[in-house]
PDB file of C-alpha atoms and ligand atoms in Angstrom:
ATOM      1  CA  UNK A  40     -15.595  -3.415 -25.743  1.00 60.00           C
ATOM      2  CA  UNK A  41     -15.102  -2.837 -21.446  1.00 82.00           C
ATOM      3  CA  UNK A  42     -16.998  -6.416 -21.095  1.00 90.00           C
ATOM      4  CA  UNK A  43     -13.885  -8.300 -23.178  1.00 92.00           C
ATOM      5  CA  UNK A  44     -10.965  -6.397 -21.131  1.00 94.00           C
ATOM      6  CA  UNK A  45      -9.225  -9.092 -19.947  1.00 94.00           C
ATOM      7  CA  UNK A  46      -9.154  -8.241 -16.469  1.00 96.00           C
ATOM      8  CA  UNK A  47     -13.032  -9.157 -16.055  1.00 96.00           C
ATOM      9  CA  UNK A  48     -11.946 -12.863 -17.933  1.00 96.00           C
ATOM     10  CA  UNK A  49      -8.203 -14.121 -16.291  1.00 96.00           C
ATOM     11  CA  UNK A  50      -7.954 -11.720 -13.696  1.00 97.00           C
ATOM     12  CA  UNK A  51      -4.446  -9.938 -14.524  1.00 98.00           C
ATOM     13  CA  UNK A  52      -4.211  -6.884 -11.986  1.00 98.00           C
ATOM     14  CA  UNK A  53      -2.151  -5.884  -9.541  1.00 98.00           C
ATOM     15  CA  UNK A  54      -2.642  -3.187  -7.262  1.00 98.00           C
ATOM     16  CA  UNK A  55      -0.606  -1.497  -4.093  1.00 98.00           C
ATOM     17  CA  UNK A  56      -1.632   0.173  -0.423  1.00 98.00           C
ATOM     18  CA  UNK A  57      -0.430   2.933   1.310  1.00 98.00           C
ATOM     19  CA  UNK A  58      -0.938   6.312   2.531  1.00 97.00           C
ATOM     20  CA  UNK A  59       0.481  10.064   2.662  1.00 96.00           C
ATOM     21  CA  UNK A  60       0.379  11.169   6.403  1.00 95.00           C
ATOM     22  CA  UNK A  61       0.121  14.975   8.155  1.00 92.00           C
ATOM     23  CA  UNK A  62       3.228  15.252   9.516  1.00 90.00           C
ATOM     24  CA  UNK A  63       4.131  17.288  12.973  1.00 88.00           C
ATOM     25  CA  UNK A  64       5.100  20.185  11.070  1.00 88.00           C
ATOM     26  CA  UNK A  65       1.482  20.327   9.663  1.00 88.00           C
ATOM     27  CA  UNK A  66       3.380  19.033   5.493  1.00 90.00           C
ATOM     28  CA  UNK A  67       2.893  15.730   4.134  1.00 93.00           C
ATOM     29  CA  UNK A  68       4.524  13.043   3.626  1.00 95.00           C
ATOM     30  CA  UNK A  69       4.650   9.583   1.733  1.00 97.00           C
ATOM     31  CA  UNK A  70       6.100   6.457   3.890  1.00 98.00           C
ATOM     32  CA  UNK A  71       9.057   3.969   2.279  1.00 98.00           C
ATOM     33  CA  UNK A  72       7.187   4.571  -1.403  1.00 98.00           C
ATOM     34  CA  UNK A  73      10.068   2.836  -3.302  1.00 98.00           C
ATOM     35  CA  UNK A  74       9.222  -0.517  -0.889  1.00 98.00           C
ATOM     36  CA  UNK A  75       5.381  -0.042  -2.643  1.00 98.00           C
ATOM     37  CA  UNK A  76       6.786   0.521  -6.520  1.00 98.00           C
ATOM     38  CA  UNK A  77       9.440  -2.304  -5.944  1.00 98.00           C
ATOM     39  CA  UNK A  78       6.438  -5.277  -4.547  1.00 98.00           C
ATOM     40  CA  UNK A  79       4.234  -3.851  -7.528  1.00 98.00           C
ATOM     41  CA  UNK A  80       6.338  -4.470  -9.762  1.00 98.00           C
ATOM     42  CA  UNK A  81       7.273  -7.951  -8.070  1.00 98.00           C
ATOM     43  CA  UNK A  82       3.235  -8.372  -8.108  1.00 98.00           C
ATOM     44  CA  UNK A  83       3.658  -7.903 -11.587  1.00 98.00           C
ATOM     45  CA  UNK A  84       6.205  -9.804 -13.092  1.00 98.00           C
ATOM     46  CA  UNK A  85       4.197 -12.838 -10.948  1.00 98.00           C
ATOM     47  CA  UNK A  86       0.961 -11.802 -12.901  1.00 98.00           C
ATOM     48  CA  UNK A  87       2.396 -12.296 -16.343  1.00 98.00           C
ATOM     49  CA  UNK A  88       2.205  -7.930 -16.437  1.00 98.00           C
ATOM     50  CA  UNK A  89       4.889  -5.266 -17.477  1.00 98.00           C
ATOM     51  CA  UNK A  90       6.729  -3.839 -14.491  1.00 98.00           C
ATOM     52  CA  UNK A  91       5.984   0.346 -14.207  1.00 98.00           C
ATOM     53  CA  UNK A  92       9.671   2.483 -13.880  1.00 98.00           C
ATOM     54  CA  UNK A  93       9.918   3.310 -10.111  1.00 97.00           C
ATOM     55  CA  UNK A  94      10.360   6.337 -10.357  1.00 97.00           C
ATOM     56  CA  UNK A  95       6.631   7.041 -12.251  1.00 98.00           C
ATOM     57  CA  UNK A  96       5.116   5.137  -9.545  1.00 98.00           C
ATOM     58  CA  UNK A  97       5.898   8.011  -7.055  1.00 98.00           C
ATOM     59  CA  UNK A  98       5.920  10.449  -9.265  1.00 97.00           C
ATOM     60  CA  UNK A  99       2.283   9.565 -10.277  1.00 98.00           C
ATOM     61  CA  UNK A 100       1.122   8.950  -5.980  1.00 98.00           C
ATOM     62  CA  UNK A 101       3.356  12.321  -5.561  1.00 97.00           C
ATOM     63  CA  UNK A 102       0.753  14.084  -8.434  1.00 96.00           C
ATOM     64  CA  UNK A 103      -2.238  12.855  -6.948  1.00 97.00           C
ATOM     65  CA  UNK A 104      -2.028  13.614  -2.970  1.00 96.00           C
ATOM     66  CA  UNK A 105      -0.333  16.773  -3.974  1.00 95.00           C
ATOM     67  CA  UNK A 106      -3.928  17.881  -5.477  1.00 95.00           C
ATOM     68  CA  UNK A 107      -5.650  16.228  -3.139  1.00 94.00           C
ATOM     69  CA  UNK A 108      -4.134  17.875  -0.361  1.00 90.00           C
ATOM     70  CA  UNK A 109      -7.497  18.749  -0.189  1.00 89.00           C
ATOM     71  CA  UNK A 110      -9.057  15.738   1.593  1.00 88.00           C
ATOM     72  CA  UNK A 111      -6.807  15.085   4.294  1.00 87.00           C
ATOM     73  CA  UNK A 112      -8.915  14.329   7.119  1.00 86.00           C
ATOM     74  CA  UNK A 113      -8.831  16.783  10.474  1.00 78.00           C
ATOM     75  CA  UNK A 114      -9.438  13.361  12.356  1.00 78.00           C
ATOM     76  CA  UNK A 115      -6.568  12.268  14.904  1.00 76.00           C
ATOM     77  CA  UNK A 116      -4.855   9.910  13.027  1.00 76.00           C
ATOM     78  CA  UNK A 117      -6.498  10.377   9.503  1.00 81.00           C
ATOM     79  CA  UNK A 118      -4.174   9.298   6.534  1.00 93.00           C
ATOM     80  CA  UNK A 119      -4.896   9.542   2.522  1.00 95.00           C
ATOM     81  CA  UNK A 120      -5.195   6.426   1.656  1.00 96.00           C
ATOM     82  CA  UNK A 121      -4.184   5.423  -1.956  1.00 97.00           C
ATOM     83  CA  UNK A 122      -3.715   2.817  -4.060  1.00 98.00           C
ATOM     84  CA  UNK A 123      -2.234   2.727  -7.261  1.00 98.00           C
ATOM     85  CA  UNK A 124      -3.208   0.016  -8.917  1.00 98.00           C
ATOM     86  CA  UNK A 125      -2.572  -1.929 -12.828  1.00 98.00           C
ATOM     87  CA  UNK A 126      -4.745  -4.177 -15.011  1.00 98.00           C
ATOM     88  CA  UNK A 127      -5.407  -6.045 -18.449  1.00 97.00           C
ATOM     89  CA  UNK A 128      -7.447  -3.801 -20.659  1.00 96.00           C
ATOM     90  CA  UNK A 129      -7.084  -5.431 -23.969  1.00 95.00           C
ATOM     91  CA  UNK A 130     -10.689  -6.779 -25.521  1.00 94.00           C
ATOM     92  CA  UNK A 131      -9.307 -10.338 -25.934  1.00 91.00           C
ATOM     93  CA  UNK A 132     -10.503 -14.096 -24.870  1.00 91.00           C
ATOM     94  CA  UNK A 133      -7.699 -15.903 -25.467  1.00 91.00           C
ATOM     95  CA  UNK A 134      -5.854 -16.923 -22.807  1.00 94.00           C
ATOM     96  CA  UNK A 135      -2.506 -15.153 -22.853  1.00 95.00           C
ATOM     97  CA  UNK A 136      -0.872 -12.054 -21.241  1.00 96.00           C
ATOM     98  CA  UNK A 137      -2.274  -8.936 -22.464  1.00 96.00           C
ATOM     99  CA  UNK A 138      -0.882  -6.711 -24.812  1.00 96.00           C
ATOM    100  CA  UNK A 139      -1.831  -3.617 -22.864  1.00 97.00           C
ATOM    101  CA  UNK A 140      -2.414  -2.222 -19.573  1.00 98.00           C
ATOM    102  CA  UNK A 141      -3.742   0.974 -17.423  1.00 97.00           C
ATOM    103  CA  UNK A 142      -1.887   2.045 -14.819  1.00 98.00           C
ATOM    104  CA  UNK A 143      -3.832   4.289 -12.496  1.00 98.00           C
ATOM    105  CA  UNK A 144      -4.350   5.342  -9.277  1.00 98.00           C
ATOM    106  CA  UNK A 145      -7.321   6.686  -6.717  1.00 98.00           C
ATOM    107  CA  UNK A 146      -7.649   8.062  -3.087  1.00 97.00           C
ATOM    108  CA  UNK A 147      -9.301   7.852  -0.882  1.00 95.00           C
ATOM    109  CA  UNK A 148      -9.998   9.794   3.316  1.00 93.00           C
ATOM    110  CA  UNK A 149      -9.264   6.995   5.575  1.00 89.00           C
ATOM    111  CA  UNK A 150      -9.469   7.128   9.736  1.00 78.00           C
ATOM    112  CA  UNK A 151      -9.028   3.450  11.873  1.00 70.00           C
ATOM    113  CA  UNK A 152      -8.896   0.683  10.244  1.00 67.00           C
ATOM    114  CA  UNK A 153     -11.236  -1.169  13.326  1.00 61.00           C
ATOM    115  CA  UNK A 154     -14.083   0.444  14.265  1.00 60.00           C
ATOM    116  CA  UNK A 155     -15.180  -1.688  16.860  1.00 55.00           C
ATOM    117  CA  UNK A 156     -12.692   0.501  19.115  1.00 59.00           C
ATOM    118  CA  UNK A 157     -11.963  -2.615  21.332  1.00 64.00           C
ATOM    119  CA  UNK A 158      -8.380  -3.161  22.815  1.00 77.00           C
ATOM    120  CA  UNK A 159      -7.643  -5.980  20.220  1.00 90.00           C
ATOM    121  CA  UNK A 160      -9.095  -8.066  18.281  1.00 92.00           C
ATOM    122  CA  UNK A 161     -10.285 -10.797  17.757  1.00 95.00           C
ATOM    123  CA  UNK A 162      -9.312 -13.061  14.698  1.00 96.00           C
ATOM    124  CA  UNK A 163     -10.986 -16.751  13.592  1.00 97.00           C
ATOM    125  CA  UNK A 164      -8.897 -19.631  12.355  1.00 97.00           C
ATOM    126  CA  UNK A 165     -10.237 -20.957   9.144  1.00 93.00           C
ATOM    127  CA  UNK A 166     -10.083 -24.586   8.808  1.00 88.00           C
ATOM    128  CA  UNK A 167     -11.834 -25.245   5.667  1.00 93.00           C
ATOM    129  CA  UNK A 168      -9.846 -22.026   3.458  1.00 96.00           C
ATOM    130  CA  UNK A 169      -6.761 -21.303   2.942  1.00 96.00           C
ATOM    131  CA  UNK A 170      -5.384 -17.603   1.202  1.00 94.00           C
ATOM    132  CA  UNK A 171      -2.872 -18.917  -1.017  1.00 96.00           C
ATOM    133  CA  UNK A 172      -0.362 -22.307  -2.439  1.00 96.00           C
ATOM    134  CA  UNK A 173       3.169 -22.350  -2.578  1.00 97.00           C
ATOM    135  CA  UNK A 174       3.884 -21.509  -6.367  1.00 97.00           C
ATOM    136  CA  UNK A 175       0.801 -19.863  -6.355  1.00 97.00           C
ATOM    137  CA  UNK A 176       0.588 -15.817  -6.131  1.00 98.00           C
ATOM    138  CA  UNK A 177       0.641 -15.135  -2.415  1.00 97.00           C
ATOM    139  CA  UNK A 178       3.108 -13.393  -2.371  1.00 98.00           C
ATOM    140  CA  UNK A 179       1.948 -10.783  -4.546  1.00 98.00           C
ATOM    141  CA  UNK A 180      -0.727  -7.996  -4.268  1.00 98.00           C
ATOM    142  CA  UNK A 181      -3.232  -9.087  -6.956  1.00 98.00           C
ATOM    143  CA  UNK A 182      -6.881  -9.232  -6.462  1.00 97.00           C
ATOM    144  CA  UNK A 183      -7.494 -13.117  -6.993  1.00 96.00           C
ATOM    145  CA  UNK A 184      -6.093 -13.255  -3.341  1.00 97.00           C
ATOM    146  CA  UNK A 185      -8.882 -11.319  -2.016  1.00 96.00           C
ATOM    147  CA  UNK A 186     -11.271 -12.442  -4.184  1.00 96.00           C
ATOM    148  CA  UNK A 187     -10.452 -15.827  -2.294  1.00 94.00           C
ATOM    149  CA  UNK A 188     -10.020 -14.742   1.137  1.00 96.00           C
ATOM    150  CA  UNK A 189     -13.502 -13.101   1.344  1.00 96.00           C
ATOM    151  CA  UNK A 190     -15.882 -15.966   1.782  1.00 97.00           C
ATOM    152  CA  UNK A 191     -13.852 -17.355   4.991  1.00 97.00           C
ATOM    153  CA  UNK A 192     -13.376 -13.350   5.955  1.00 97.00           C
ATOM    154  CA  UNK A 193     -16.956 -13.440   5.750  1.00 97.00           C
ATOM    155  CA  UNK A 194     -17.496 -16.625   7.941  1.00 97.00           C
ATOM    156  CA  UNK A 195     -14.839 -15.316  10.808  1.00 97.00           C
ATOM    157  CA  UNK A 196     -17.348 -12.243  11.139  1.00 96.00           C
ATOM    158  CA  UNK A 197     -20.466 -14.486  11.606  1.00 97.00           C
ATOM    159  CA  UNK A 198     -19.283 -16.567  13.546  1.00 96.00           C
ATOM    160  CA  UNK A 199     -18.657 -12.832  15.796  1.00 95.00           C
ATOM    161  CA  UNK A 200     -14.792 -11.854  15.040  1.00 96.00           C
ATOM    162  CA  UNK A 201     -13.013  -9.330  13.099  1.00 94.00           C
ATOM    163  CA  UNK A 202     -10.793 -10.645  11.352  1.00 95.00           C
ATOM    164  CA  UNK A 203      -9.447 -14.268   9.420  1.00 97.00           C
ATOM    165  CA  UNK A 204      -6.320 -15.853   9.416  1.00 97.00           C
ATOM    166  CA  UNK A 205      -4.860 -18.695   7.381  1.00 97.00           C
ATOM    167  CA  UNK A 206      -2.971 -21.522   7.561  1.00 97.00           C
ATOM    168  CA  UNK A 207      -0.842 -22.680   4.871  1.00 97.00           C
ATOM    169  CA  UNK A 208      -2.004 -24.518   2.598  1.00 97.00           C
ATOM    170  CA  UNK A 209      -0.188 -28.102   2.550  1.00 97.00           C
ATOM    171  CA  UNK A 210       0.021 -29.027   6.164  1.00 97.00           C
ATOM    172  CA  UNK A 211      -2.779 -26.711   7.495  1.00 96.00           C
ATOM    173  CA  UNK A 212      -1.064 -26.468  10.317  1.00 96.00           C
ATOM    174  CA  UNK A 213       1.486 -22.813  10.027  1.00 97.00           C
ATOM    175  CA  UNK A 214       0.093 -20.191  10.910  1.00 98.00           C
ATOM    176  CA  UNK A 215       1.064 -17.814   8.293  1.00 97.00           C
ATOM    177  CA  UNK A 216      -1.345 -14.303   8.132  1.00 96.00           C
ATOM    178  CA  UNK A 217      -4.300 -12.335   8.134  1.00 95.00           C
ATOM    179  CA  UNK A 218      -6.553 -11.311   5.117  1.00 90.00           C
ATOM    180  CA  UNK A 219      -4.714  -8.078   4.931  1.00 93.00           C
ATOM    181  CA  UNK A 220      -2.133  -8.353   7.794  1.00 96.00           C
ATOM    182  CA  UNK A 221       1.057  -9.394   8.995  1.00 98.00           C
ATOM    183  CA  UNK A 222       1.296 -11.417  12.426  1.00 98.00           C
ATOM    184  CA  UNK A 223       4.087 -10.955  15.511  1.00 98.00           C
ATOM    185  CA  UNK A 224       4.055 -12.992  18.122  1.00 98.00           C
ATOM    186  CA  UNK A 225       6.253 -11.426  22.025  1.00 97.00           C
ATOM    187  CA  UNK A 226       7.639 -13.697  24.473  1.00 97.00           C
ATOM    188  CA  UNK A 227       7.960 -13.848  27.600  1.00 96.00           C
ATOM    189  CA  UNK A 228      12.427 -13.717  27.445  1.00 96.00           C
ATOM    190  CA  UNK A 229      11.639 -10.811  25.191  1.00 96.00           C
ATOM    191  CA  UNK A 230      11.578 -12.022  22.115  1.00 98.00           C
ATOM    192  CA  UNK A 231       9.746 -11.736  18.825  1.00 98.00           C
ATOM    193  CA  UNK A 232       8.517 -14.257  16.156  1.00 98.00           C
ATOM    194  CA  UNK A 233       7.182 -13.117  12.662  1.00 98.00           C
ATOM    195  CA  UNK A 234       6.033 -15.839  10.199  1.00 98.00           C
ATOM    196  CA  UNK A 235       8.878 -16.713   7.261  1.00 98.00           C
ATOM    197  CA  UNK A 236       8.284 -15.269   4.513  1.00 97.00           C
ATOM    198  CA  UNK A 237       7.540 -18.207   2.415  1.00 93.00           C
ATOM    199  CA  UNK A 238       6.712 -17.222  -0.912  1.00 96.00           C
ATOM    200  CA  UNK A 239       2.756 -17.427   0.050  1.00 97.00           C
ATOM    201  CA  UNK A 240       2.691 -14.916   2.771  1.00 97.00           C
ATOM    202  CA  UNK A 241       2.543 -10.893   1.542  1.00 98.00           C
ATOM    203  CA  UNK A 242       5.485  -8.858   2.558  1.00 98.00           C
ATOM    204  CA  UNK A 243       4.528  -6.850   3.914  1.00 98.00           C
ATOM    205  CA  UNK A 244       5.598  -3.307   4.230  1.00 98.00           C
ATOM    206  CA  UNK A 245       4.635  -2.183   7.551  1.00 98.00           C
ATOM    207  CA  UNK A 246       6.339  -6.384   8.902  1.00 98.00           C
ATOM    208  CA  UNK A 247      10.139  -5.124   6.843  1.00 98.00           C
ATOM    209  CA  UNK A 248       9.905  -1.942   9.116  1.00 98.00           C
ATOM    210  CA  UNK A 249       8.761  -3.230  12.676  1.00 98.00           C
ATOM    211  CA  UNK A 250      11.512  -5.797  12.003  1.00 98.00           C
ATOM    212  CA  UNK A 251      14.426  -3.172  11.651  1.00 98.00           C
ATOM    213  CA  UNK A 252      12.773  -0.653  14.270  1.00 98.00           C
ATOM    214  CA  UNK A 253      12.664  -3.480  17.049  1.00 98.00           C
ATOM    215  CA  UNK A 254      16.501  -5.570  16.115  1.00 97.00           C
ATOM    216  CA  UNK A 255      17.189  -1.267  16.380  1.00 95.00           C
ATOM    217  CA  UNK A 256      15.570  -1.336  19.996  1.00 94.00           C
ATOM    218  CA  UNK A 257      18.240  -4.765  19.904  1.00 97.00           C
ATOM    219  CA  UNK A 258      15.589  -7.140  20.592  1.00 97.00           C
ATOM    220  CA  UNK A 259      15.693 -10.583  18.780  1.00 98.00           C
ATOM    221  CA  UNK A 260      13.035 -11.063  15.952  1.00 98.00           C
ATOM    222  CA  UNK A 261      13.011 -13.953  14.807  1.00 98.00           C
ATOM    223  CA  UNK A 262      11.384 -15.469  10.997  1.00 98.00           C
ATOM    224  CA  UNK A 263      10.178 -18.686  11.889  1.00 98.00           C
ATOM    225  CA  UNK A 264       7.959 -21.158  10.936  1.00 98.00           C
ATOM    226  CA  UNK A 265       5.049 -21.458  14.336  1.00 98.00           C
ATOM    227  CA  UNK A 266       2.117 -23.366  14.415  1.00 98.00           C
ATOM    228  CA  UNK A 267      -1.100 -23.059  15.264  1.00 97.00           C
ATOM    229  CA  UNK A 268      -1.132 -25.620  17.743  1.00 97.00           C
ATOM    230  CA  UNK A 269       2.211 -24.447  19.124  1.00 98.00           C
ATOM    231  CA  UNK A 270       0.814 -21.059  19.094  1.00 98.00           C
ATOM    232  CA  UNK A 271      -2.549 -22.834  21.500  1.00 97.00           C
ATOM    233  CA  UNK A 272       0.046 -23.883  23.672  1.00 98.00           C
ATOM    234  CA  UNK A 273       2.344 -20.525  24.465  1.00 98.00           C
ATOM    235  CA  UNK A 274      -0.555 -18.499  25.211  1.00 97.00           C
ATOM    236  CA  UNK A 275      -1.859 -20.670  27.791  1.00 96.00           C
ATOM    237  CA  UNK A 276       1.230 -21.522  29.247  1.00 97.00           C
ATOM    238  CA  UNK A 277       1.783 -18.231  29.251  1.00 96.00           C
ATOM    239  CA  UNK A 278       5.078 -18.743  27.543  1.00 97.00           C
ATOM    240  CA  UNK A 279       3.684 -16.475  24.892  1.00 97.00           C
ATOM    241  CA  UNK A 280       2.843 -12.001  26.203  1.00 97.00           C
ATOM    242  CA  UNK A 281       1.618  -9.763  23.246  1.00 96.00           C
ATOM    243  CA  UNK A 282       0.714 -10.922  19.735  1.00 97.00           C
ATOM    244  CA  UNK A 283      -0.238  -8.062  16.886  1.00 96.00           C
ATOM    245  CA  UNK A 284      -1.303  -8.138  13.184  1.00 96.00           C
ATOM    246  CA  UNK A 285       0.736  -4.893  11.443  1.00 97.00           C
ATOM    247  CA  UNK A 286      -0.146  -3.201   7.998  1.00 97.00           C
ATOM    248  CA  UNK A 287      -0.474  -0.181   6.493  1.00 96.00           C
ATOM    249  CA  UNK A 288      -4.585   0.108   6.909  1.00 91.00           C
ATOM    250  CA  UNK A 289      -4.023  -1.376   9.858  1.00 88.00           C
ATOM    251  CA  UNK A 290      -0.657   0.136  11.067  1.00 93.00           C
ATOM    252  CA  UNK A 291      -0.381  -2.597  14.909  1.00 95.00           C
ATOM    253  CA  UNK A 292      -3.337  -4.071  16.688  1.00 93.00           C
ATOM    254  CA  UNK A 293      -2.773  -6.230  19.013  1.00 95.00           C
ATOM    255  CA  UNK A 294      -4.532  -9.563  18.190  1.00 96.00           C
ATOM    256  CA  UNK A 295      -6.554 -11.006  21.854  1.00 94.00           C
ATOM    257  CA  UNK A 296      -9.005 -14.083  21.043  1.00 96.00           C
ATOM    258  CA  UNK A 297      -7.966 -16.610  18.988  1.00 97.00           C
ATOM    259  CA  UNK A 298     -10.785 -19.263  18.080  1.00 97.00           C
ATOM    260  CA  UNK A 299     -11.507 -22.257  15.794  1.00 96.00           C
ATOM    261  CA  UNK A 300     -13.007 -25.609  14.657  1.00 93.00           C
ATOM    262  CA  UNK A 301     -11.297 -27.159  17.873  1.00 93.00           C
ATOM    263  CA  UNK A 302     -10.030 -23.775  19.425  1.00 95.00           C
ATOM    264  CA  UNK A 303     -10.559 -20.953  21.356  1.00 97.00           C
ATOM    265  CA  UNK A 304      -7.677 -19.350  23.129  1.00 97.00           C
ATOM    266  CA  UNK A 305      -6.755 -15.544  24.172  1.00 95.00           C
ATOM    267  CA  UNK A 306      -3.204 -14.067  24.402  1.00 95.00           C
ATOM    268  CA  UNK A 307      -1.859 -12.478  27.135  1.00 88.00           C
ATOM    269  CA  UNK A 308      -4.483  -9.804  28.799  1.00 81.00           C
ATOM    270  CA  UNK A 309      -6.187  -9.654  25.693  1.00 71.00           C
ATOM    271  CA  UNK A 310      -5.455  -6.176  25.449  1.00 71.00           C
ATOM    272  CA  UNK A 311      -2.355  -4.464  24.262  1.00 77.00           C
ATOM    273  CA  UNK A 312       0.794  -5.364  25.814  1.00 90.00           C
ATOM    274  CA  UNK A 313       4.166  -3.352  26.561  1.00 93.00           C
ATOM    275  CA  UNK A 314       5.711  -3.898  23.290  1.00 95.00           C
ATOM    276  CA  UNK A 315       3.677  -3.679  21.054  1.00 95.00           C
ATOM    277  CA  UNK A 316       2.633   0.221  22.267  1.00 94.00           C
ATOM    278  CA  UNK A 317       5.708   0.602  21.852  1.00 96.00           C
ATOM    279  CA  UNK A 318       6.980  -0.399  18.690  1.00 97.00           C
ATOM    280  CA  UNK A 319       4.104   0.726  17.330  1.00 95.00           C
ATOM    281  CA  UNK A 320       4.785   4.746  18.234  1.00 95.00           C
ATOM    282  CA  UNK A 321       7.881   4.005  17.127  1.00 96.00           C
ATOM    283  CA  UNK A 322       6.675   3.720  13.660  1.00 97.00           C
ATOM    284  CA  UNK A 323       3.426   5.562  14.172  1.00 95.00           C
ATOM    285  CA  UNK A 324       5.937   9.387  15.234  1.00 96.00           C
ATOM    286  CA  UNK A 325       8.289   8.092  11.752  1.00 97.00           C
ATOM    287  CA  UNK A 326       5.342   8.119   9.374  1.00 96.00           C
ATOM    288  CA  UNK A 327       4.250  11.785  11.632  1.00 94.00           C
ATOM    289  CA  UNK A 328       7.440  13.097  11.290  1.00 94.00           C
ATOM    290  CA  UNK A 329       7.220  13.922  15.019  1.00 94.00           C
ATOM    291  CA  UNK A 330      11.081  12.118  16.157  1.00 95.00           C
ATOM    292  CA  UNK A 331      14.103  11.776  13.393  1.00 95.00           C
ATOM    293  CA  UNK A 332      13.649   9.530  10.340  1.00 96.00           C
ATOM    294  CA  UNK A 333      17.382   6.847  11.308  1.00 96.00           C
ATOM    295  CA  UNK A 334      16.245   4.713   8.012  1.00 97.00           C
ATOM    296  CA  UNK A 335      15.593   7.489   5.883  1.00 97.00           C
ATOM    297  CA  UNK A 336      12.137   6.471   5.151  1.00 98.00           C
ATOM    298  CA  UNK A 337      10.067   9.226   4.423  1.00 97.00           C
ATOM    299  CA  UNK A 338       9.759  11.236   1.977  1.00 96.00           C
ATOM    300  CA  UNK A 339       7.695  14.831   2.581  1.00 94.00           C
ATOM    301  CA  UNK A 340       5.694  16.252  -0.624  1.00 92.00           C
ATOM    302  CA  UNK A 341       6.256  20.469  -0.619  1.00 74.00           C
TER     303      UNK A 341
HETATM  304  N1  LIG B  16      -0.786  -9.054   4.369  1.00 72.65           N
HETATM  305  C1  LIG B  16      -1.500  -9.127   3.076  1.00 72.65           C
HETATM  306  C2  LIG B  16      -2.403 -10.022   2.708  1.00 72.65           C
HETATM  307  C3  LIG B  16      -2.006  -8.179   2.926  1.00 72.65           C
HETATM  308  O1  LIG B  16      -3.417  -7.454   1.855  1.00 72.65           O
HETATM  309  C4  LIG B  16      -1.763  -6.441   3.568  1.00 72.65           C
HETATM  310  C5  LIG B  16      -1.706  -5.161   2.919  1.00 72.65           C
HETATM  311  O2  LIG B  16      -1.079  -4.896   2.393  1.00 72.65           O
HETATM  312  C6  LIG B  16      -0.122  -6.955   4.774  1.00 72.65           C
HETATM  313  C7  LIG B  16       0.010  -8.502   4.724  1.00 72.65           C
HETATM  314  C8  LIG B  16       0.562  -5.735   5.267  1.00 72.65           C
HETATM  315  O3  LIG B  16       0.797  -5.252   4.029  1.00 72.65           O
HETATM  316  P1  LIG B  16       1.628  -4.392   4.643  1.00 72.65           P
HETATM  317  O4  LIG B  16       2.250  -4.113   5.532  1.00 72.65           O
HETATM  318  O5  LIG B  16       2.612  -3.919   3.254  1.00 72.65           O
HETATM  319  O6  LIG B  16       0.658  -3.423   4.300  1.00 72.65           O
END
């Protein structure tokens, strides 16, 4: 019976989030689907679930996109959001890994993630909640992580912000990520920094792509820890000139105001900075097939 399915009791579930993009030539393409397949399997291993051969993952996504081509939004920047997921379907109540799983892919037309139309998102620093602890499941894309983020995200909205940002669970000082996006910081010397993948952060494919694109532009990017106090100090001194969030859904979105129980500051002009816009344009041009794809990231579908 479905009500005894293990996923409903022990949350053995992993998923991916990716998009199919309309190309400049009218075709459709996936962006780094192998990276999603690899992350899916990494998440599955952490949740004691079986891995799925990567070619099956990519082929199922490809087939769904082909079948759902008519669902592509016609609006500028529209894409087809794809959600491959796998869950424990065995009917049994004891606590152990399931012996049966279901893998499915669903799709939905997608427009812009942030509806406010504001030039930058404002974020709330959660003091009372953390997202992931060392040794936990923070680096896996599993439903439980998102369940845990809903209350702090609701708190952010209640306080008039778009997103919540999480600090590390041990010292409560190191900046980790937003509920569904990674972060980048741009300094006045033209260098960038993104929080290092400590095991409590989801290794974003957008984050990774931007790392490559920025370095290919000759920019220096550090992966390091960055504290909330340093963030405030750098924003106030002007050393930090831009900050942006990145992910499949949000692409590249400038971060403007940052508030918490005992802090409130704005990064740079509070709107999109030059480097943020440049990196976004580079990424989007590759995803949309309007520029050469030097890293072989794009998989065109017929
Ligand atoms: N961090 C979290 C918690 C996420 O849910 C996501 C989105 O999937 C990201 C970061 C960004 O990852 P990606 O760039 O692969 O979409």
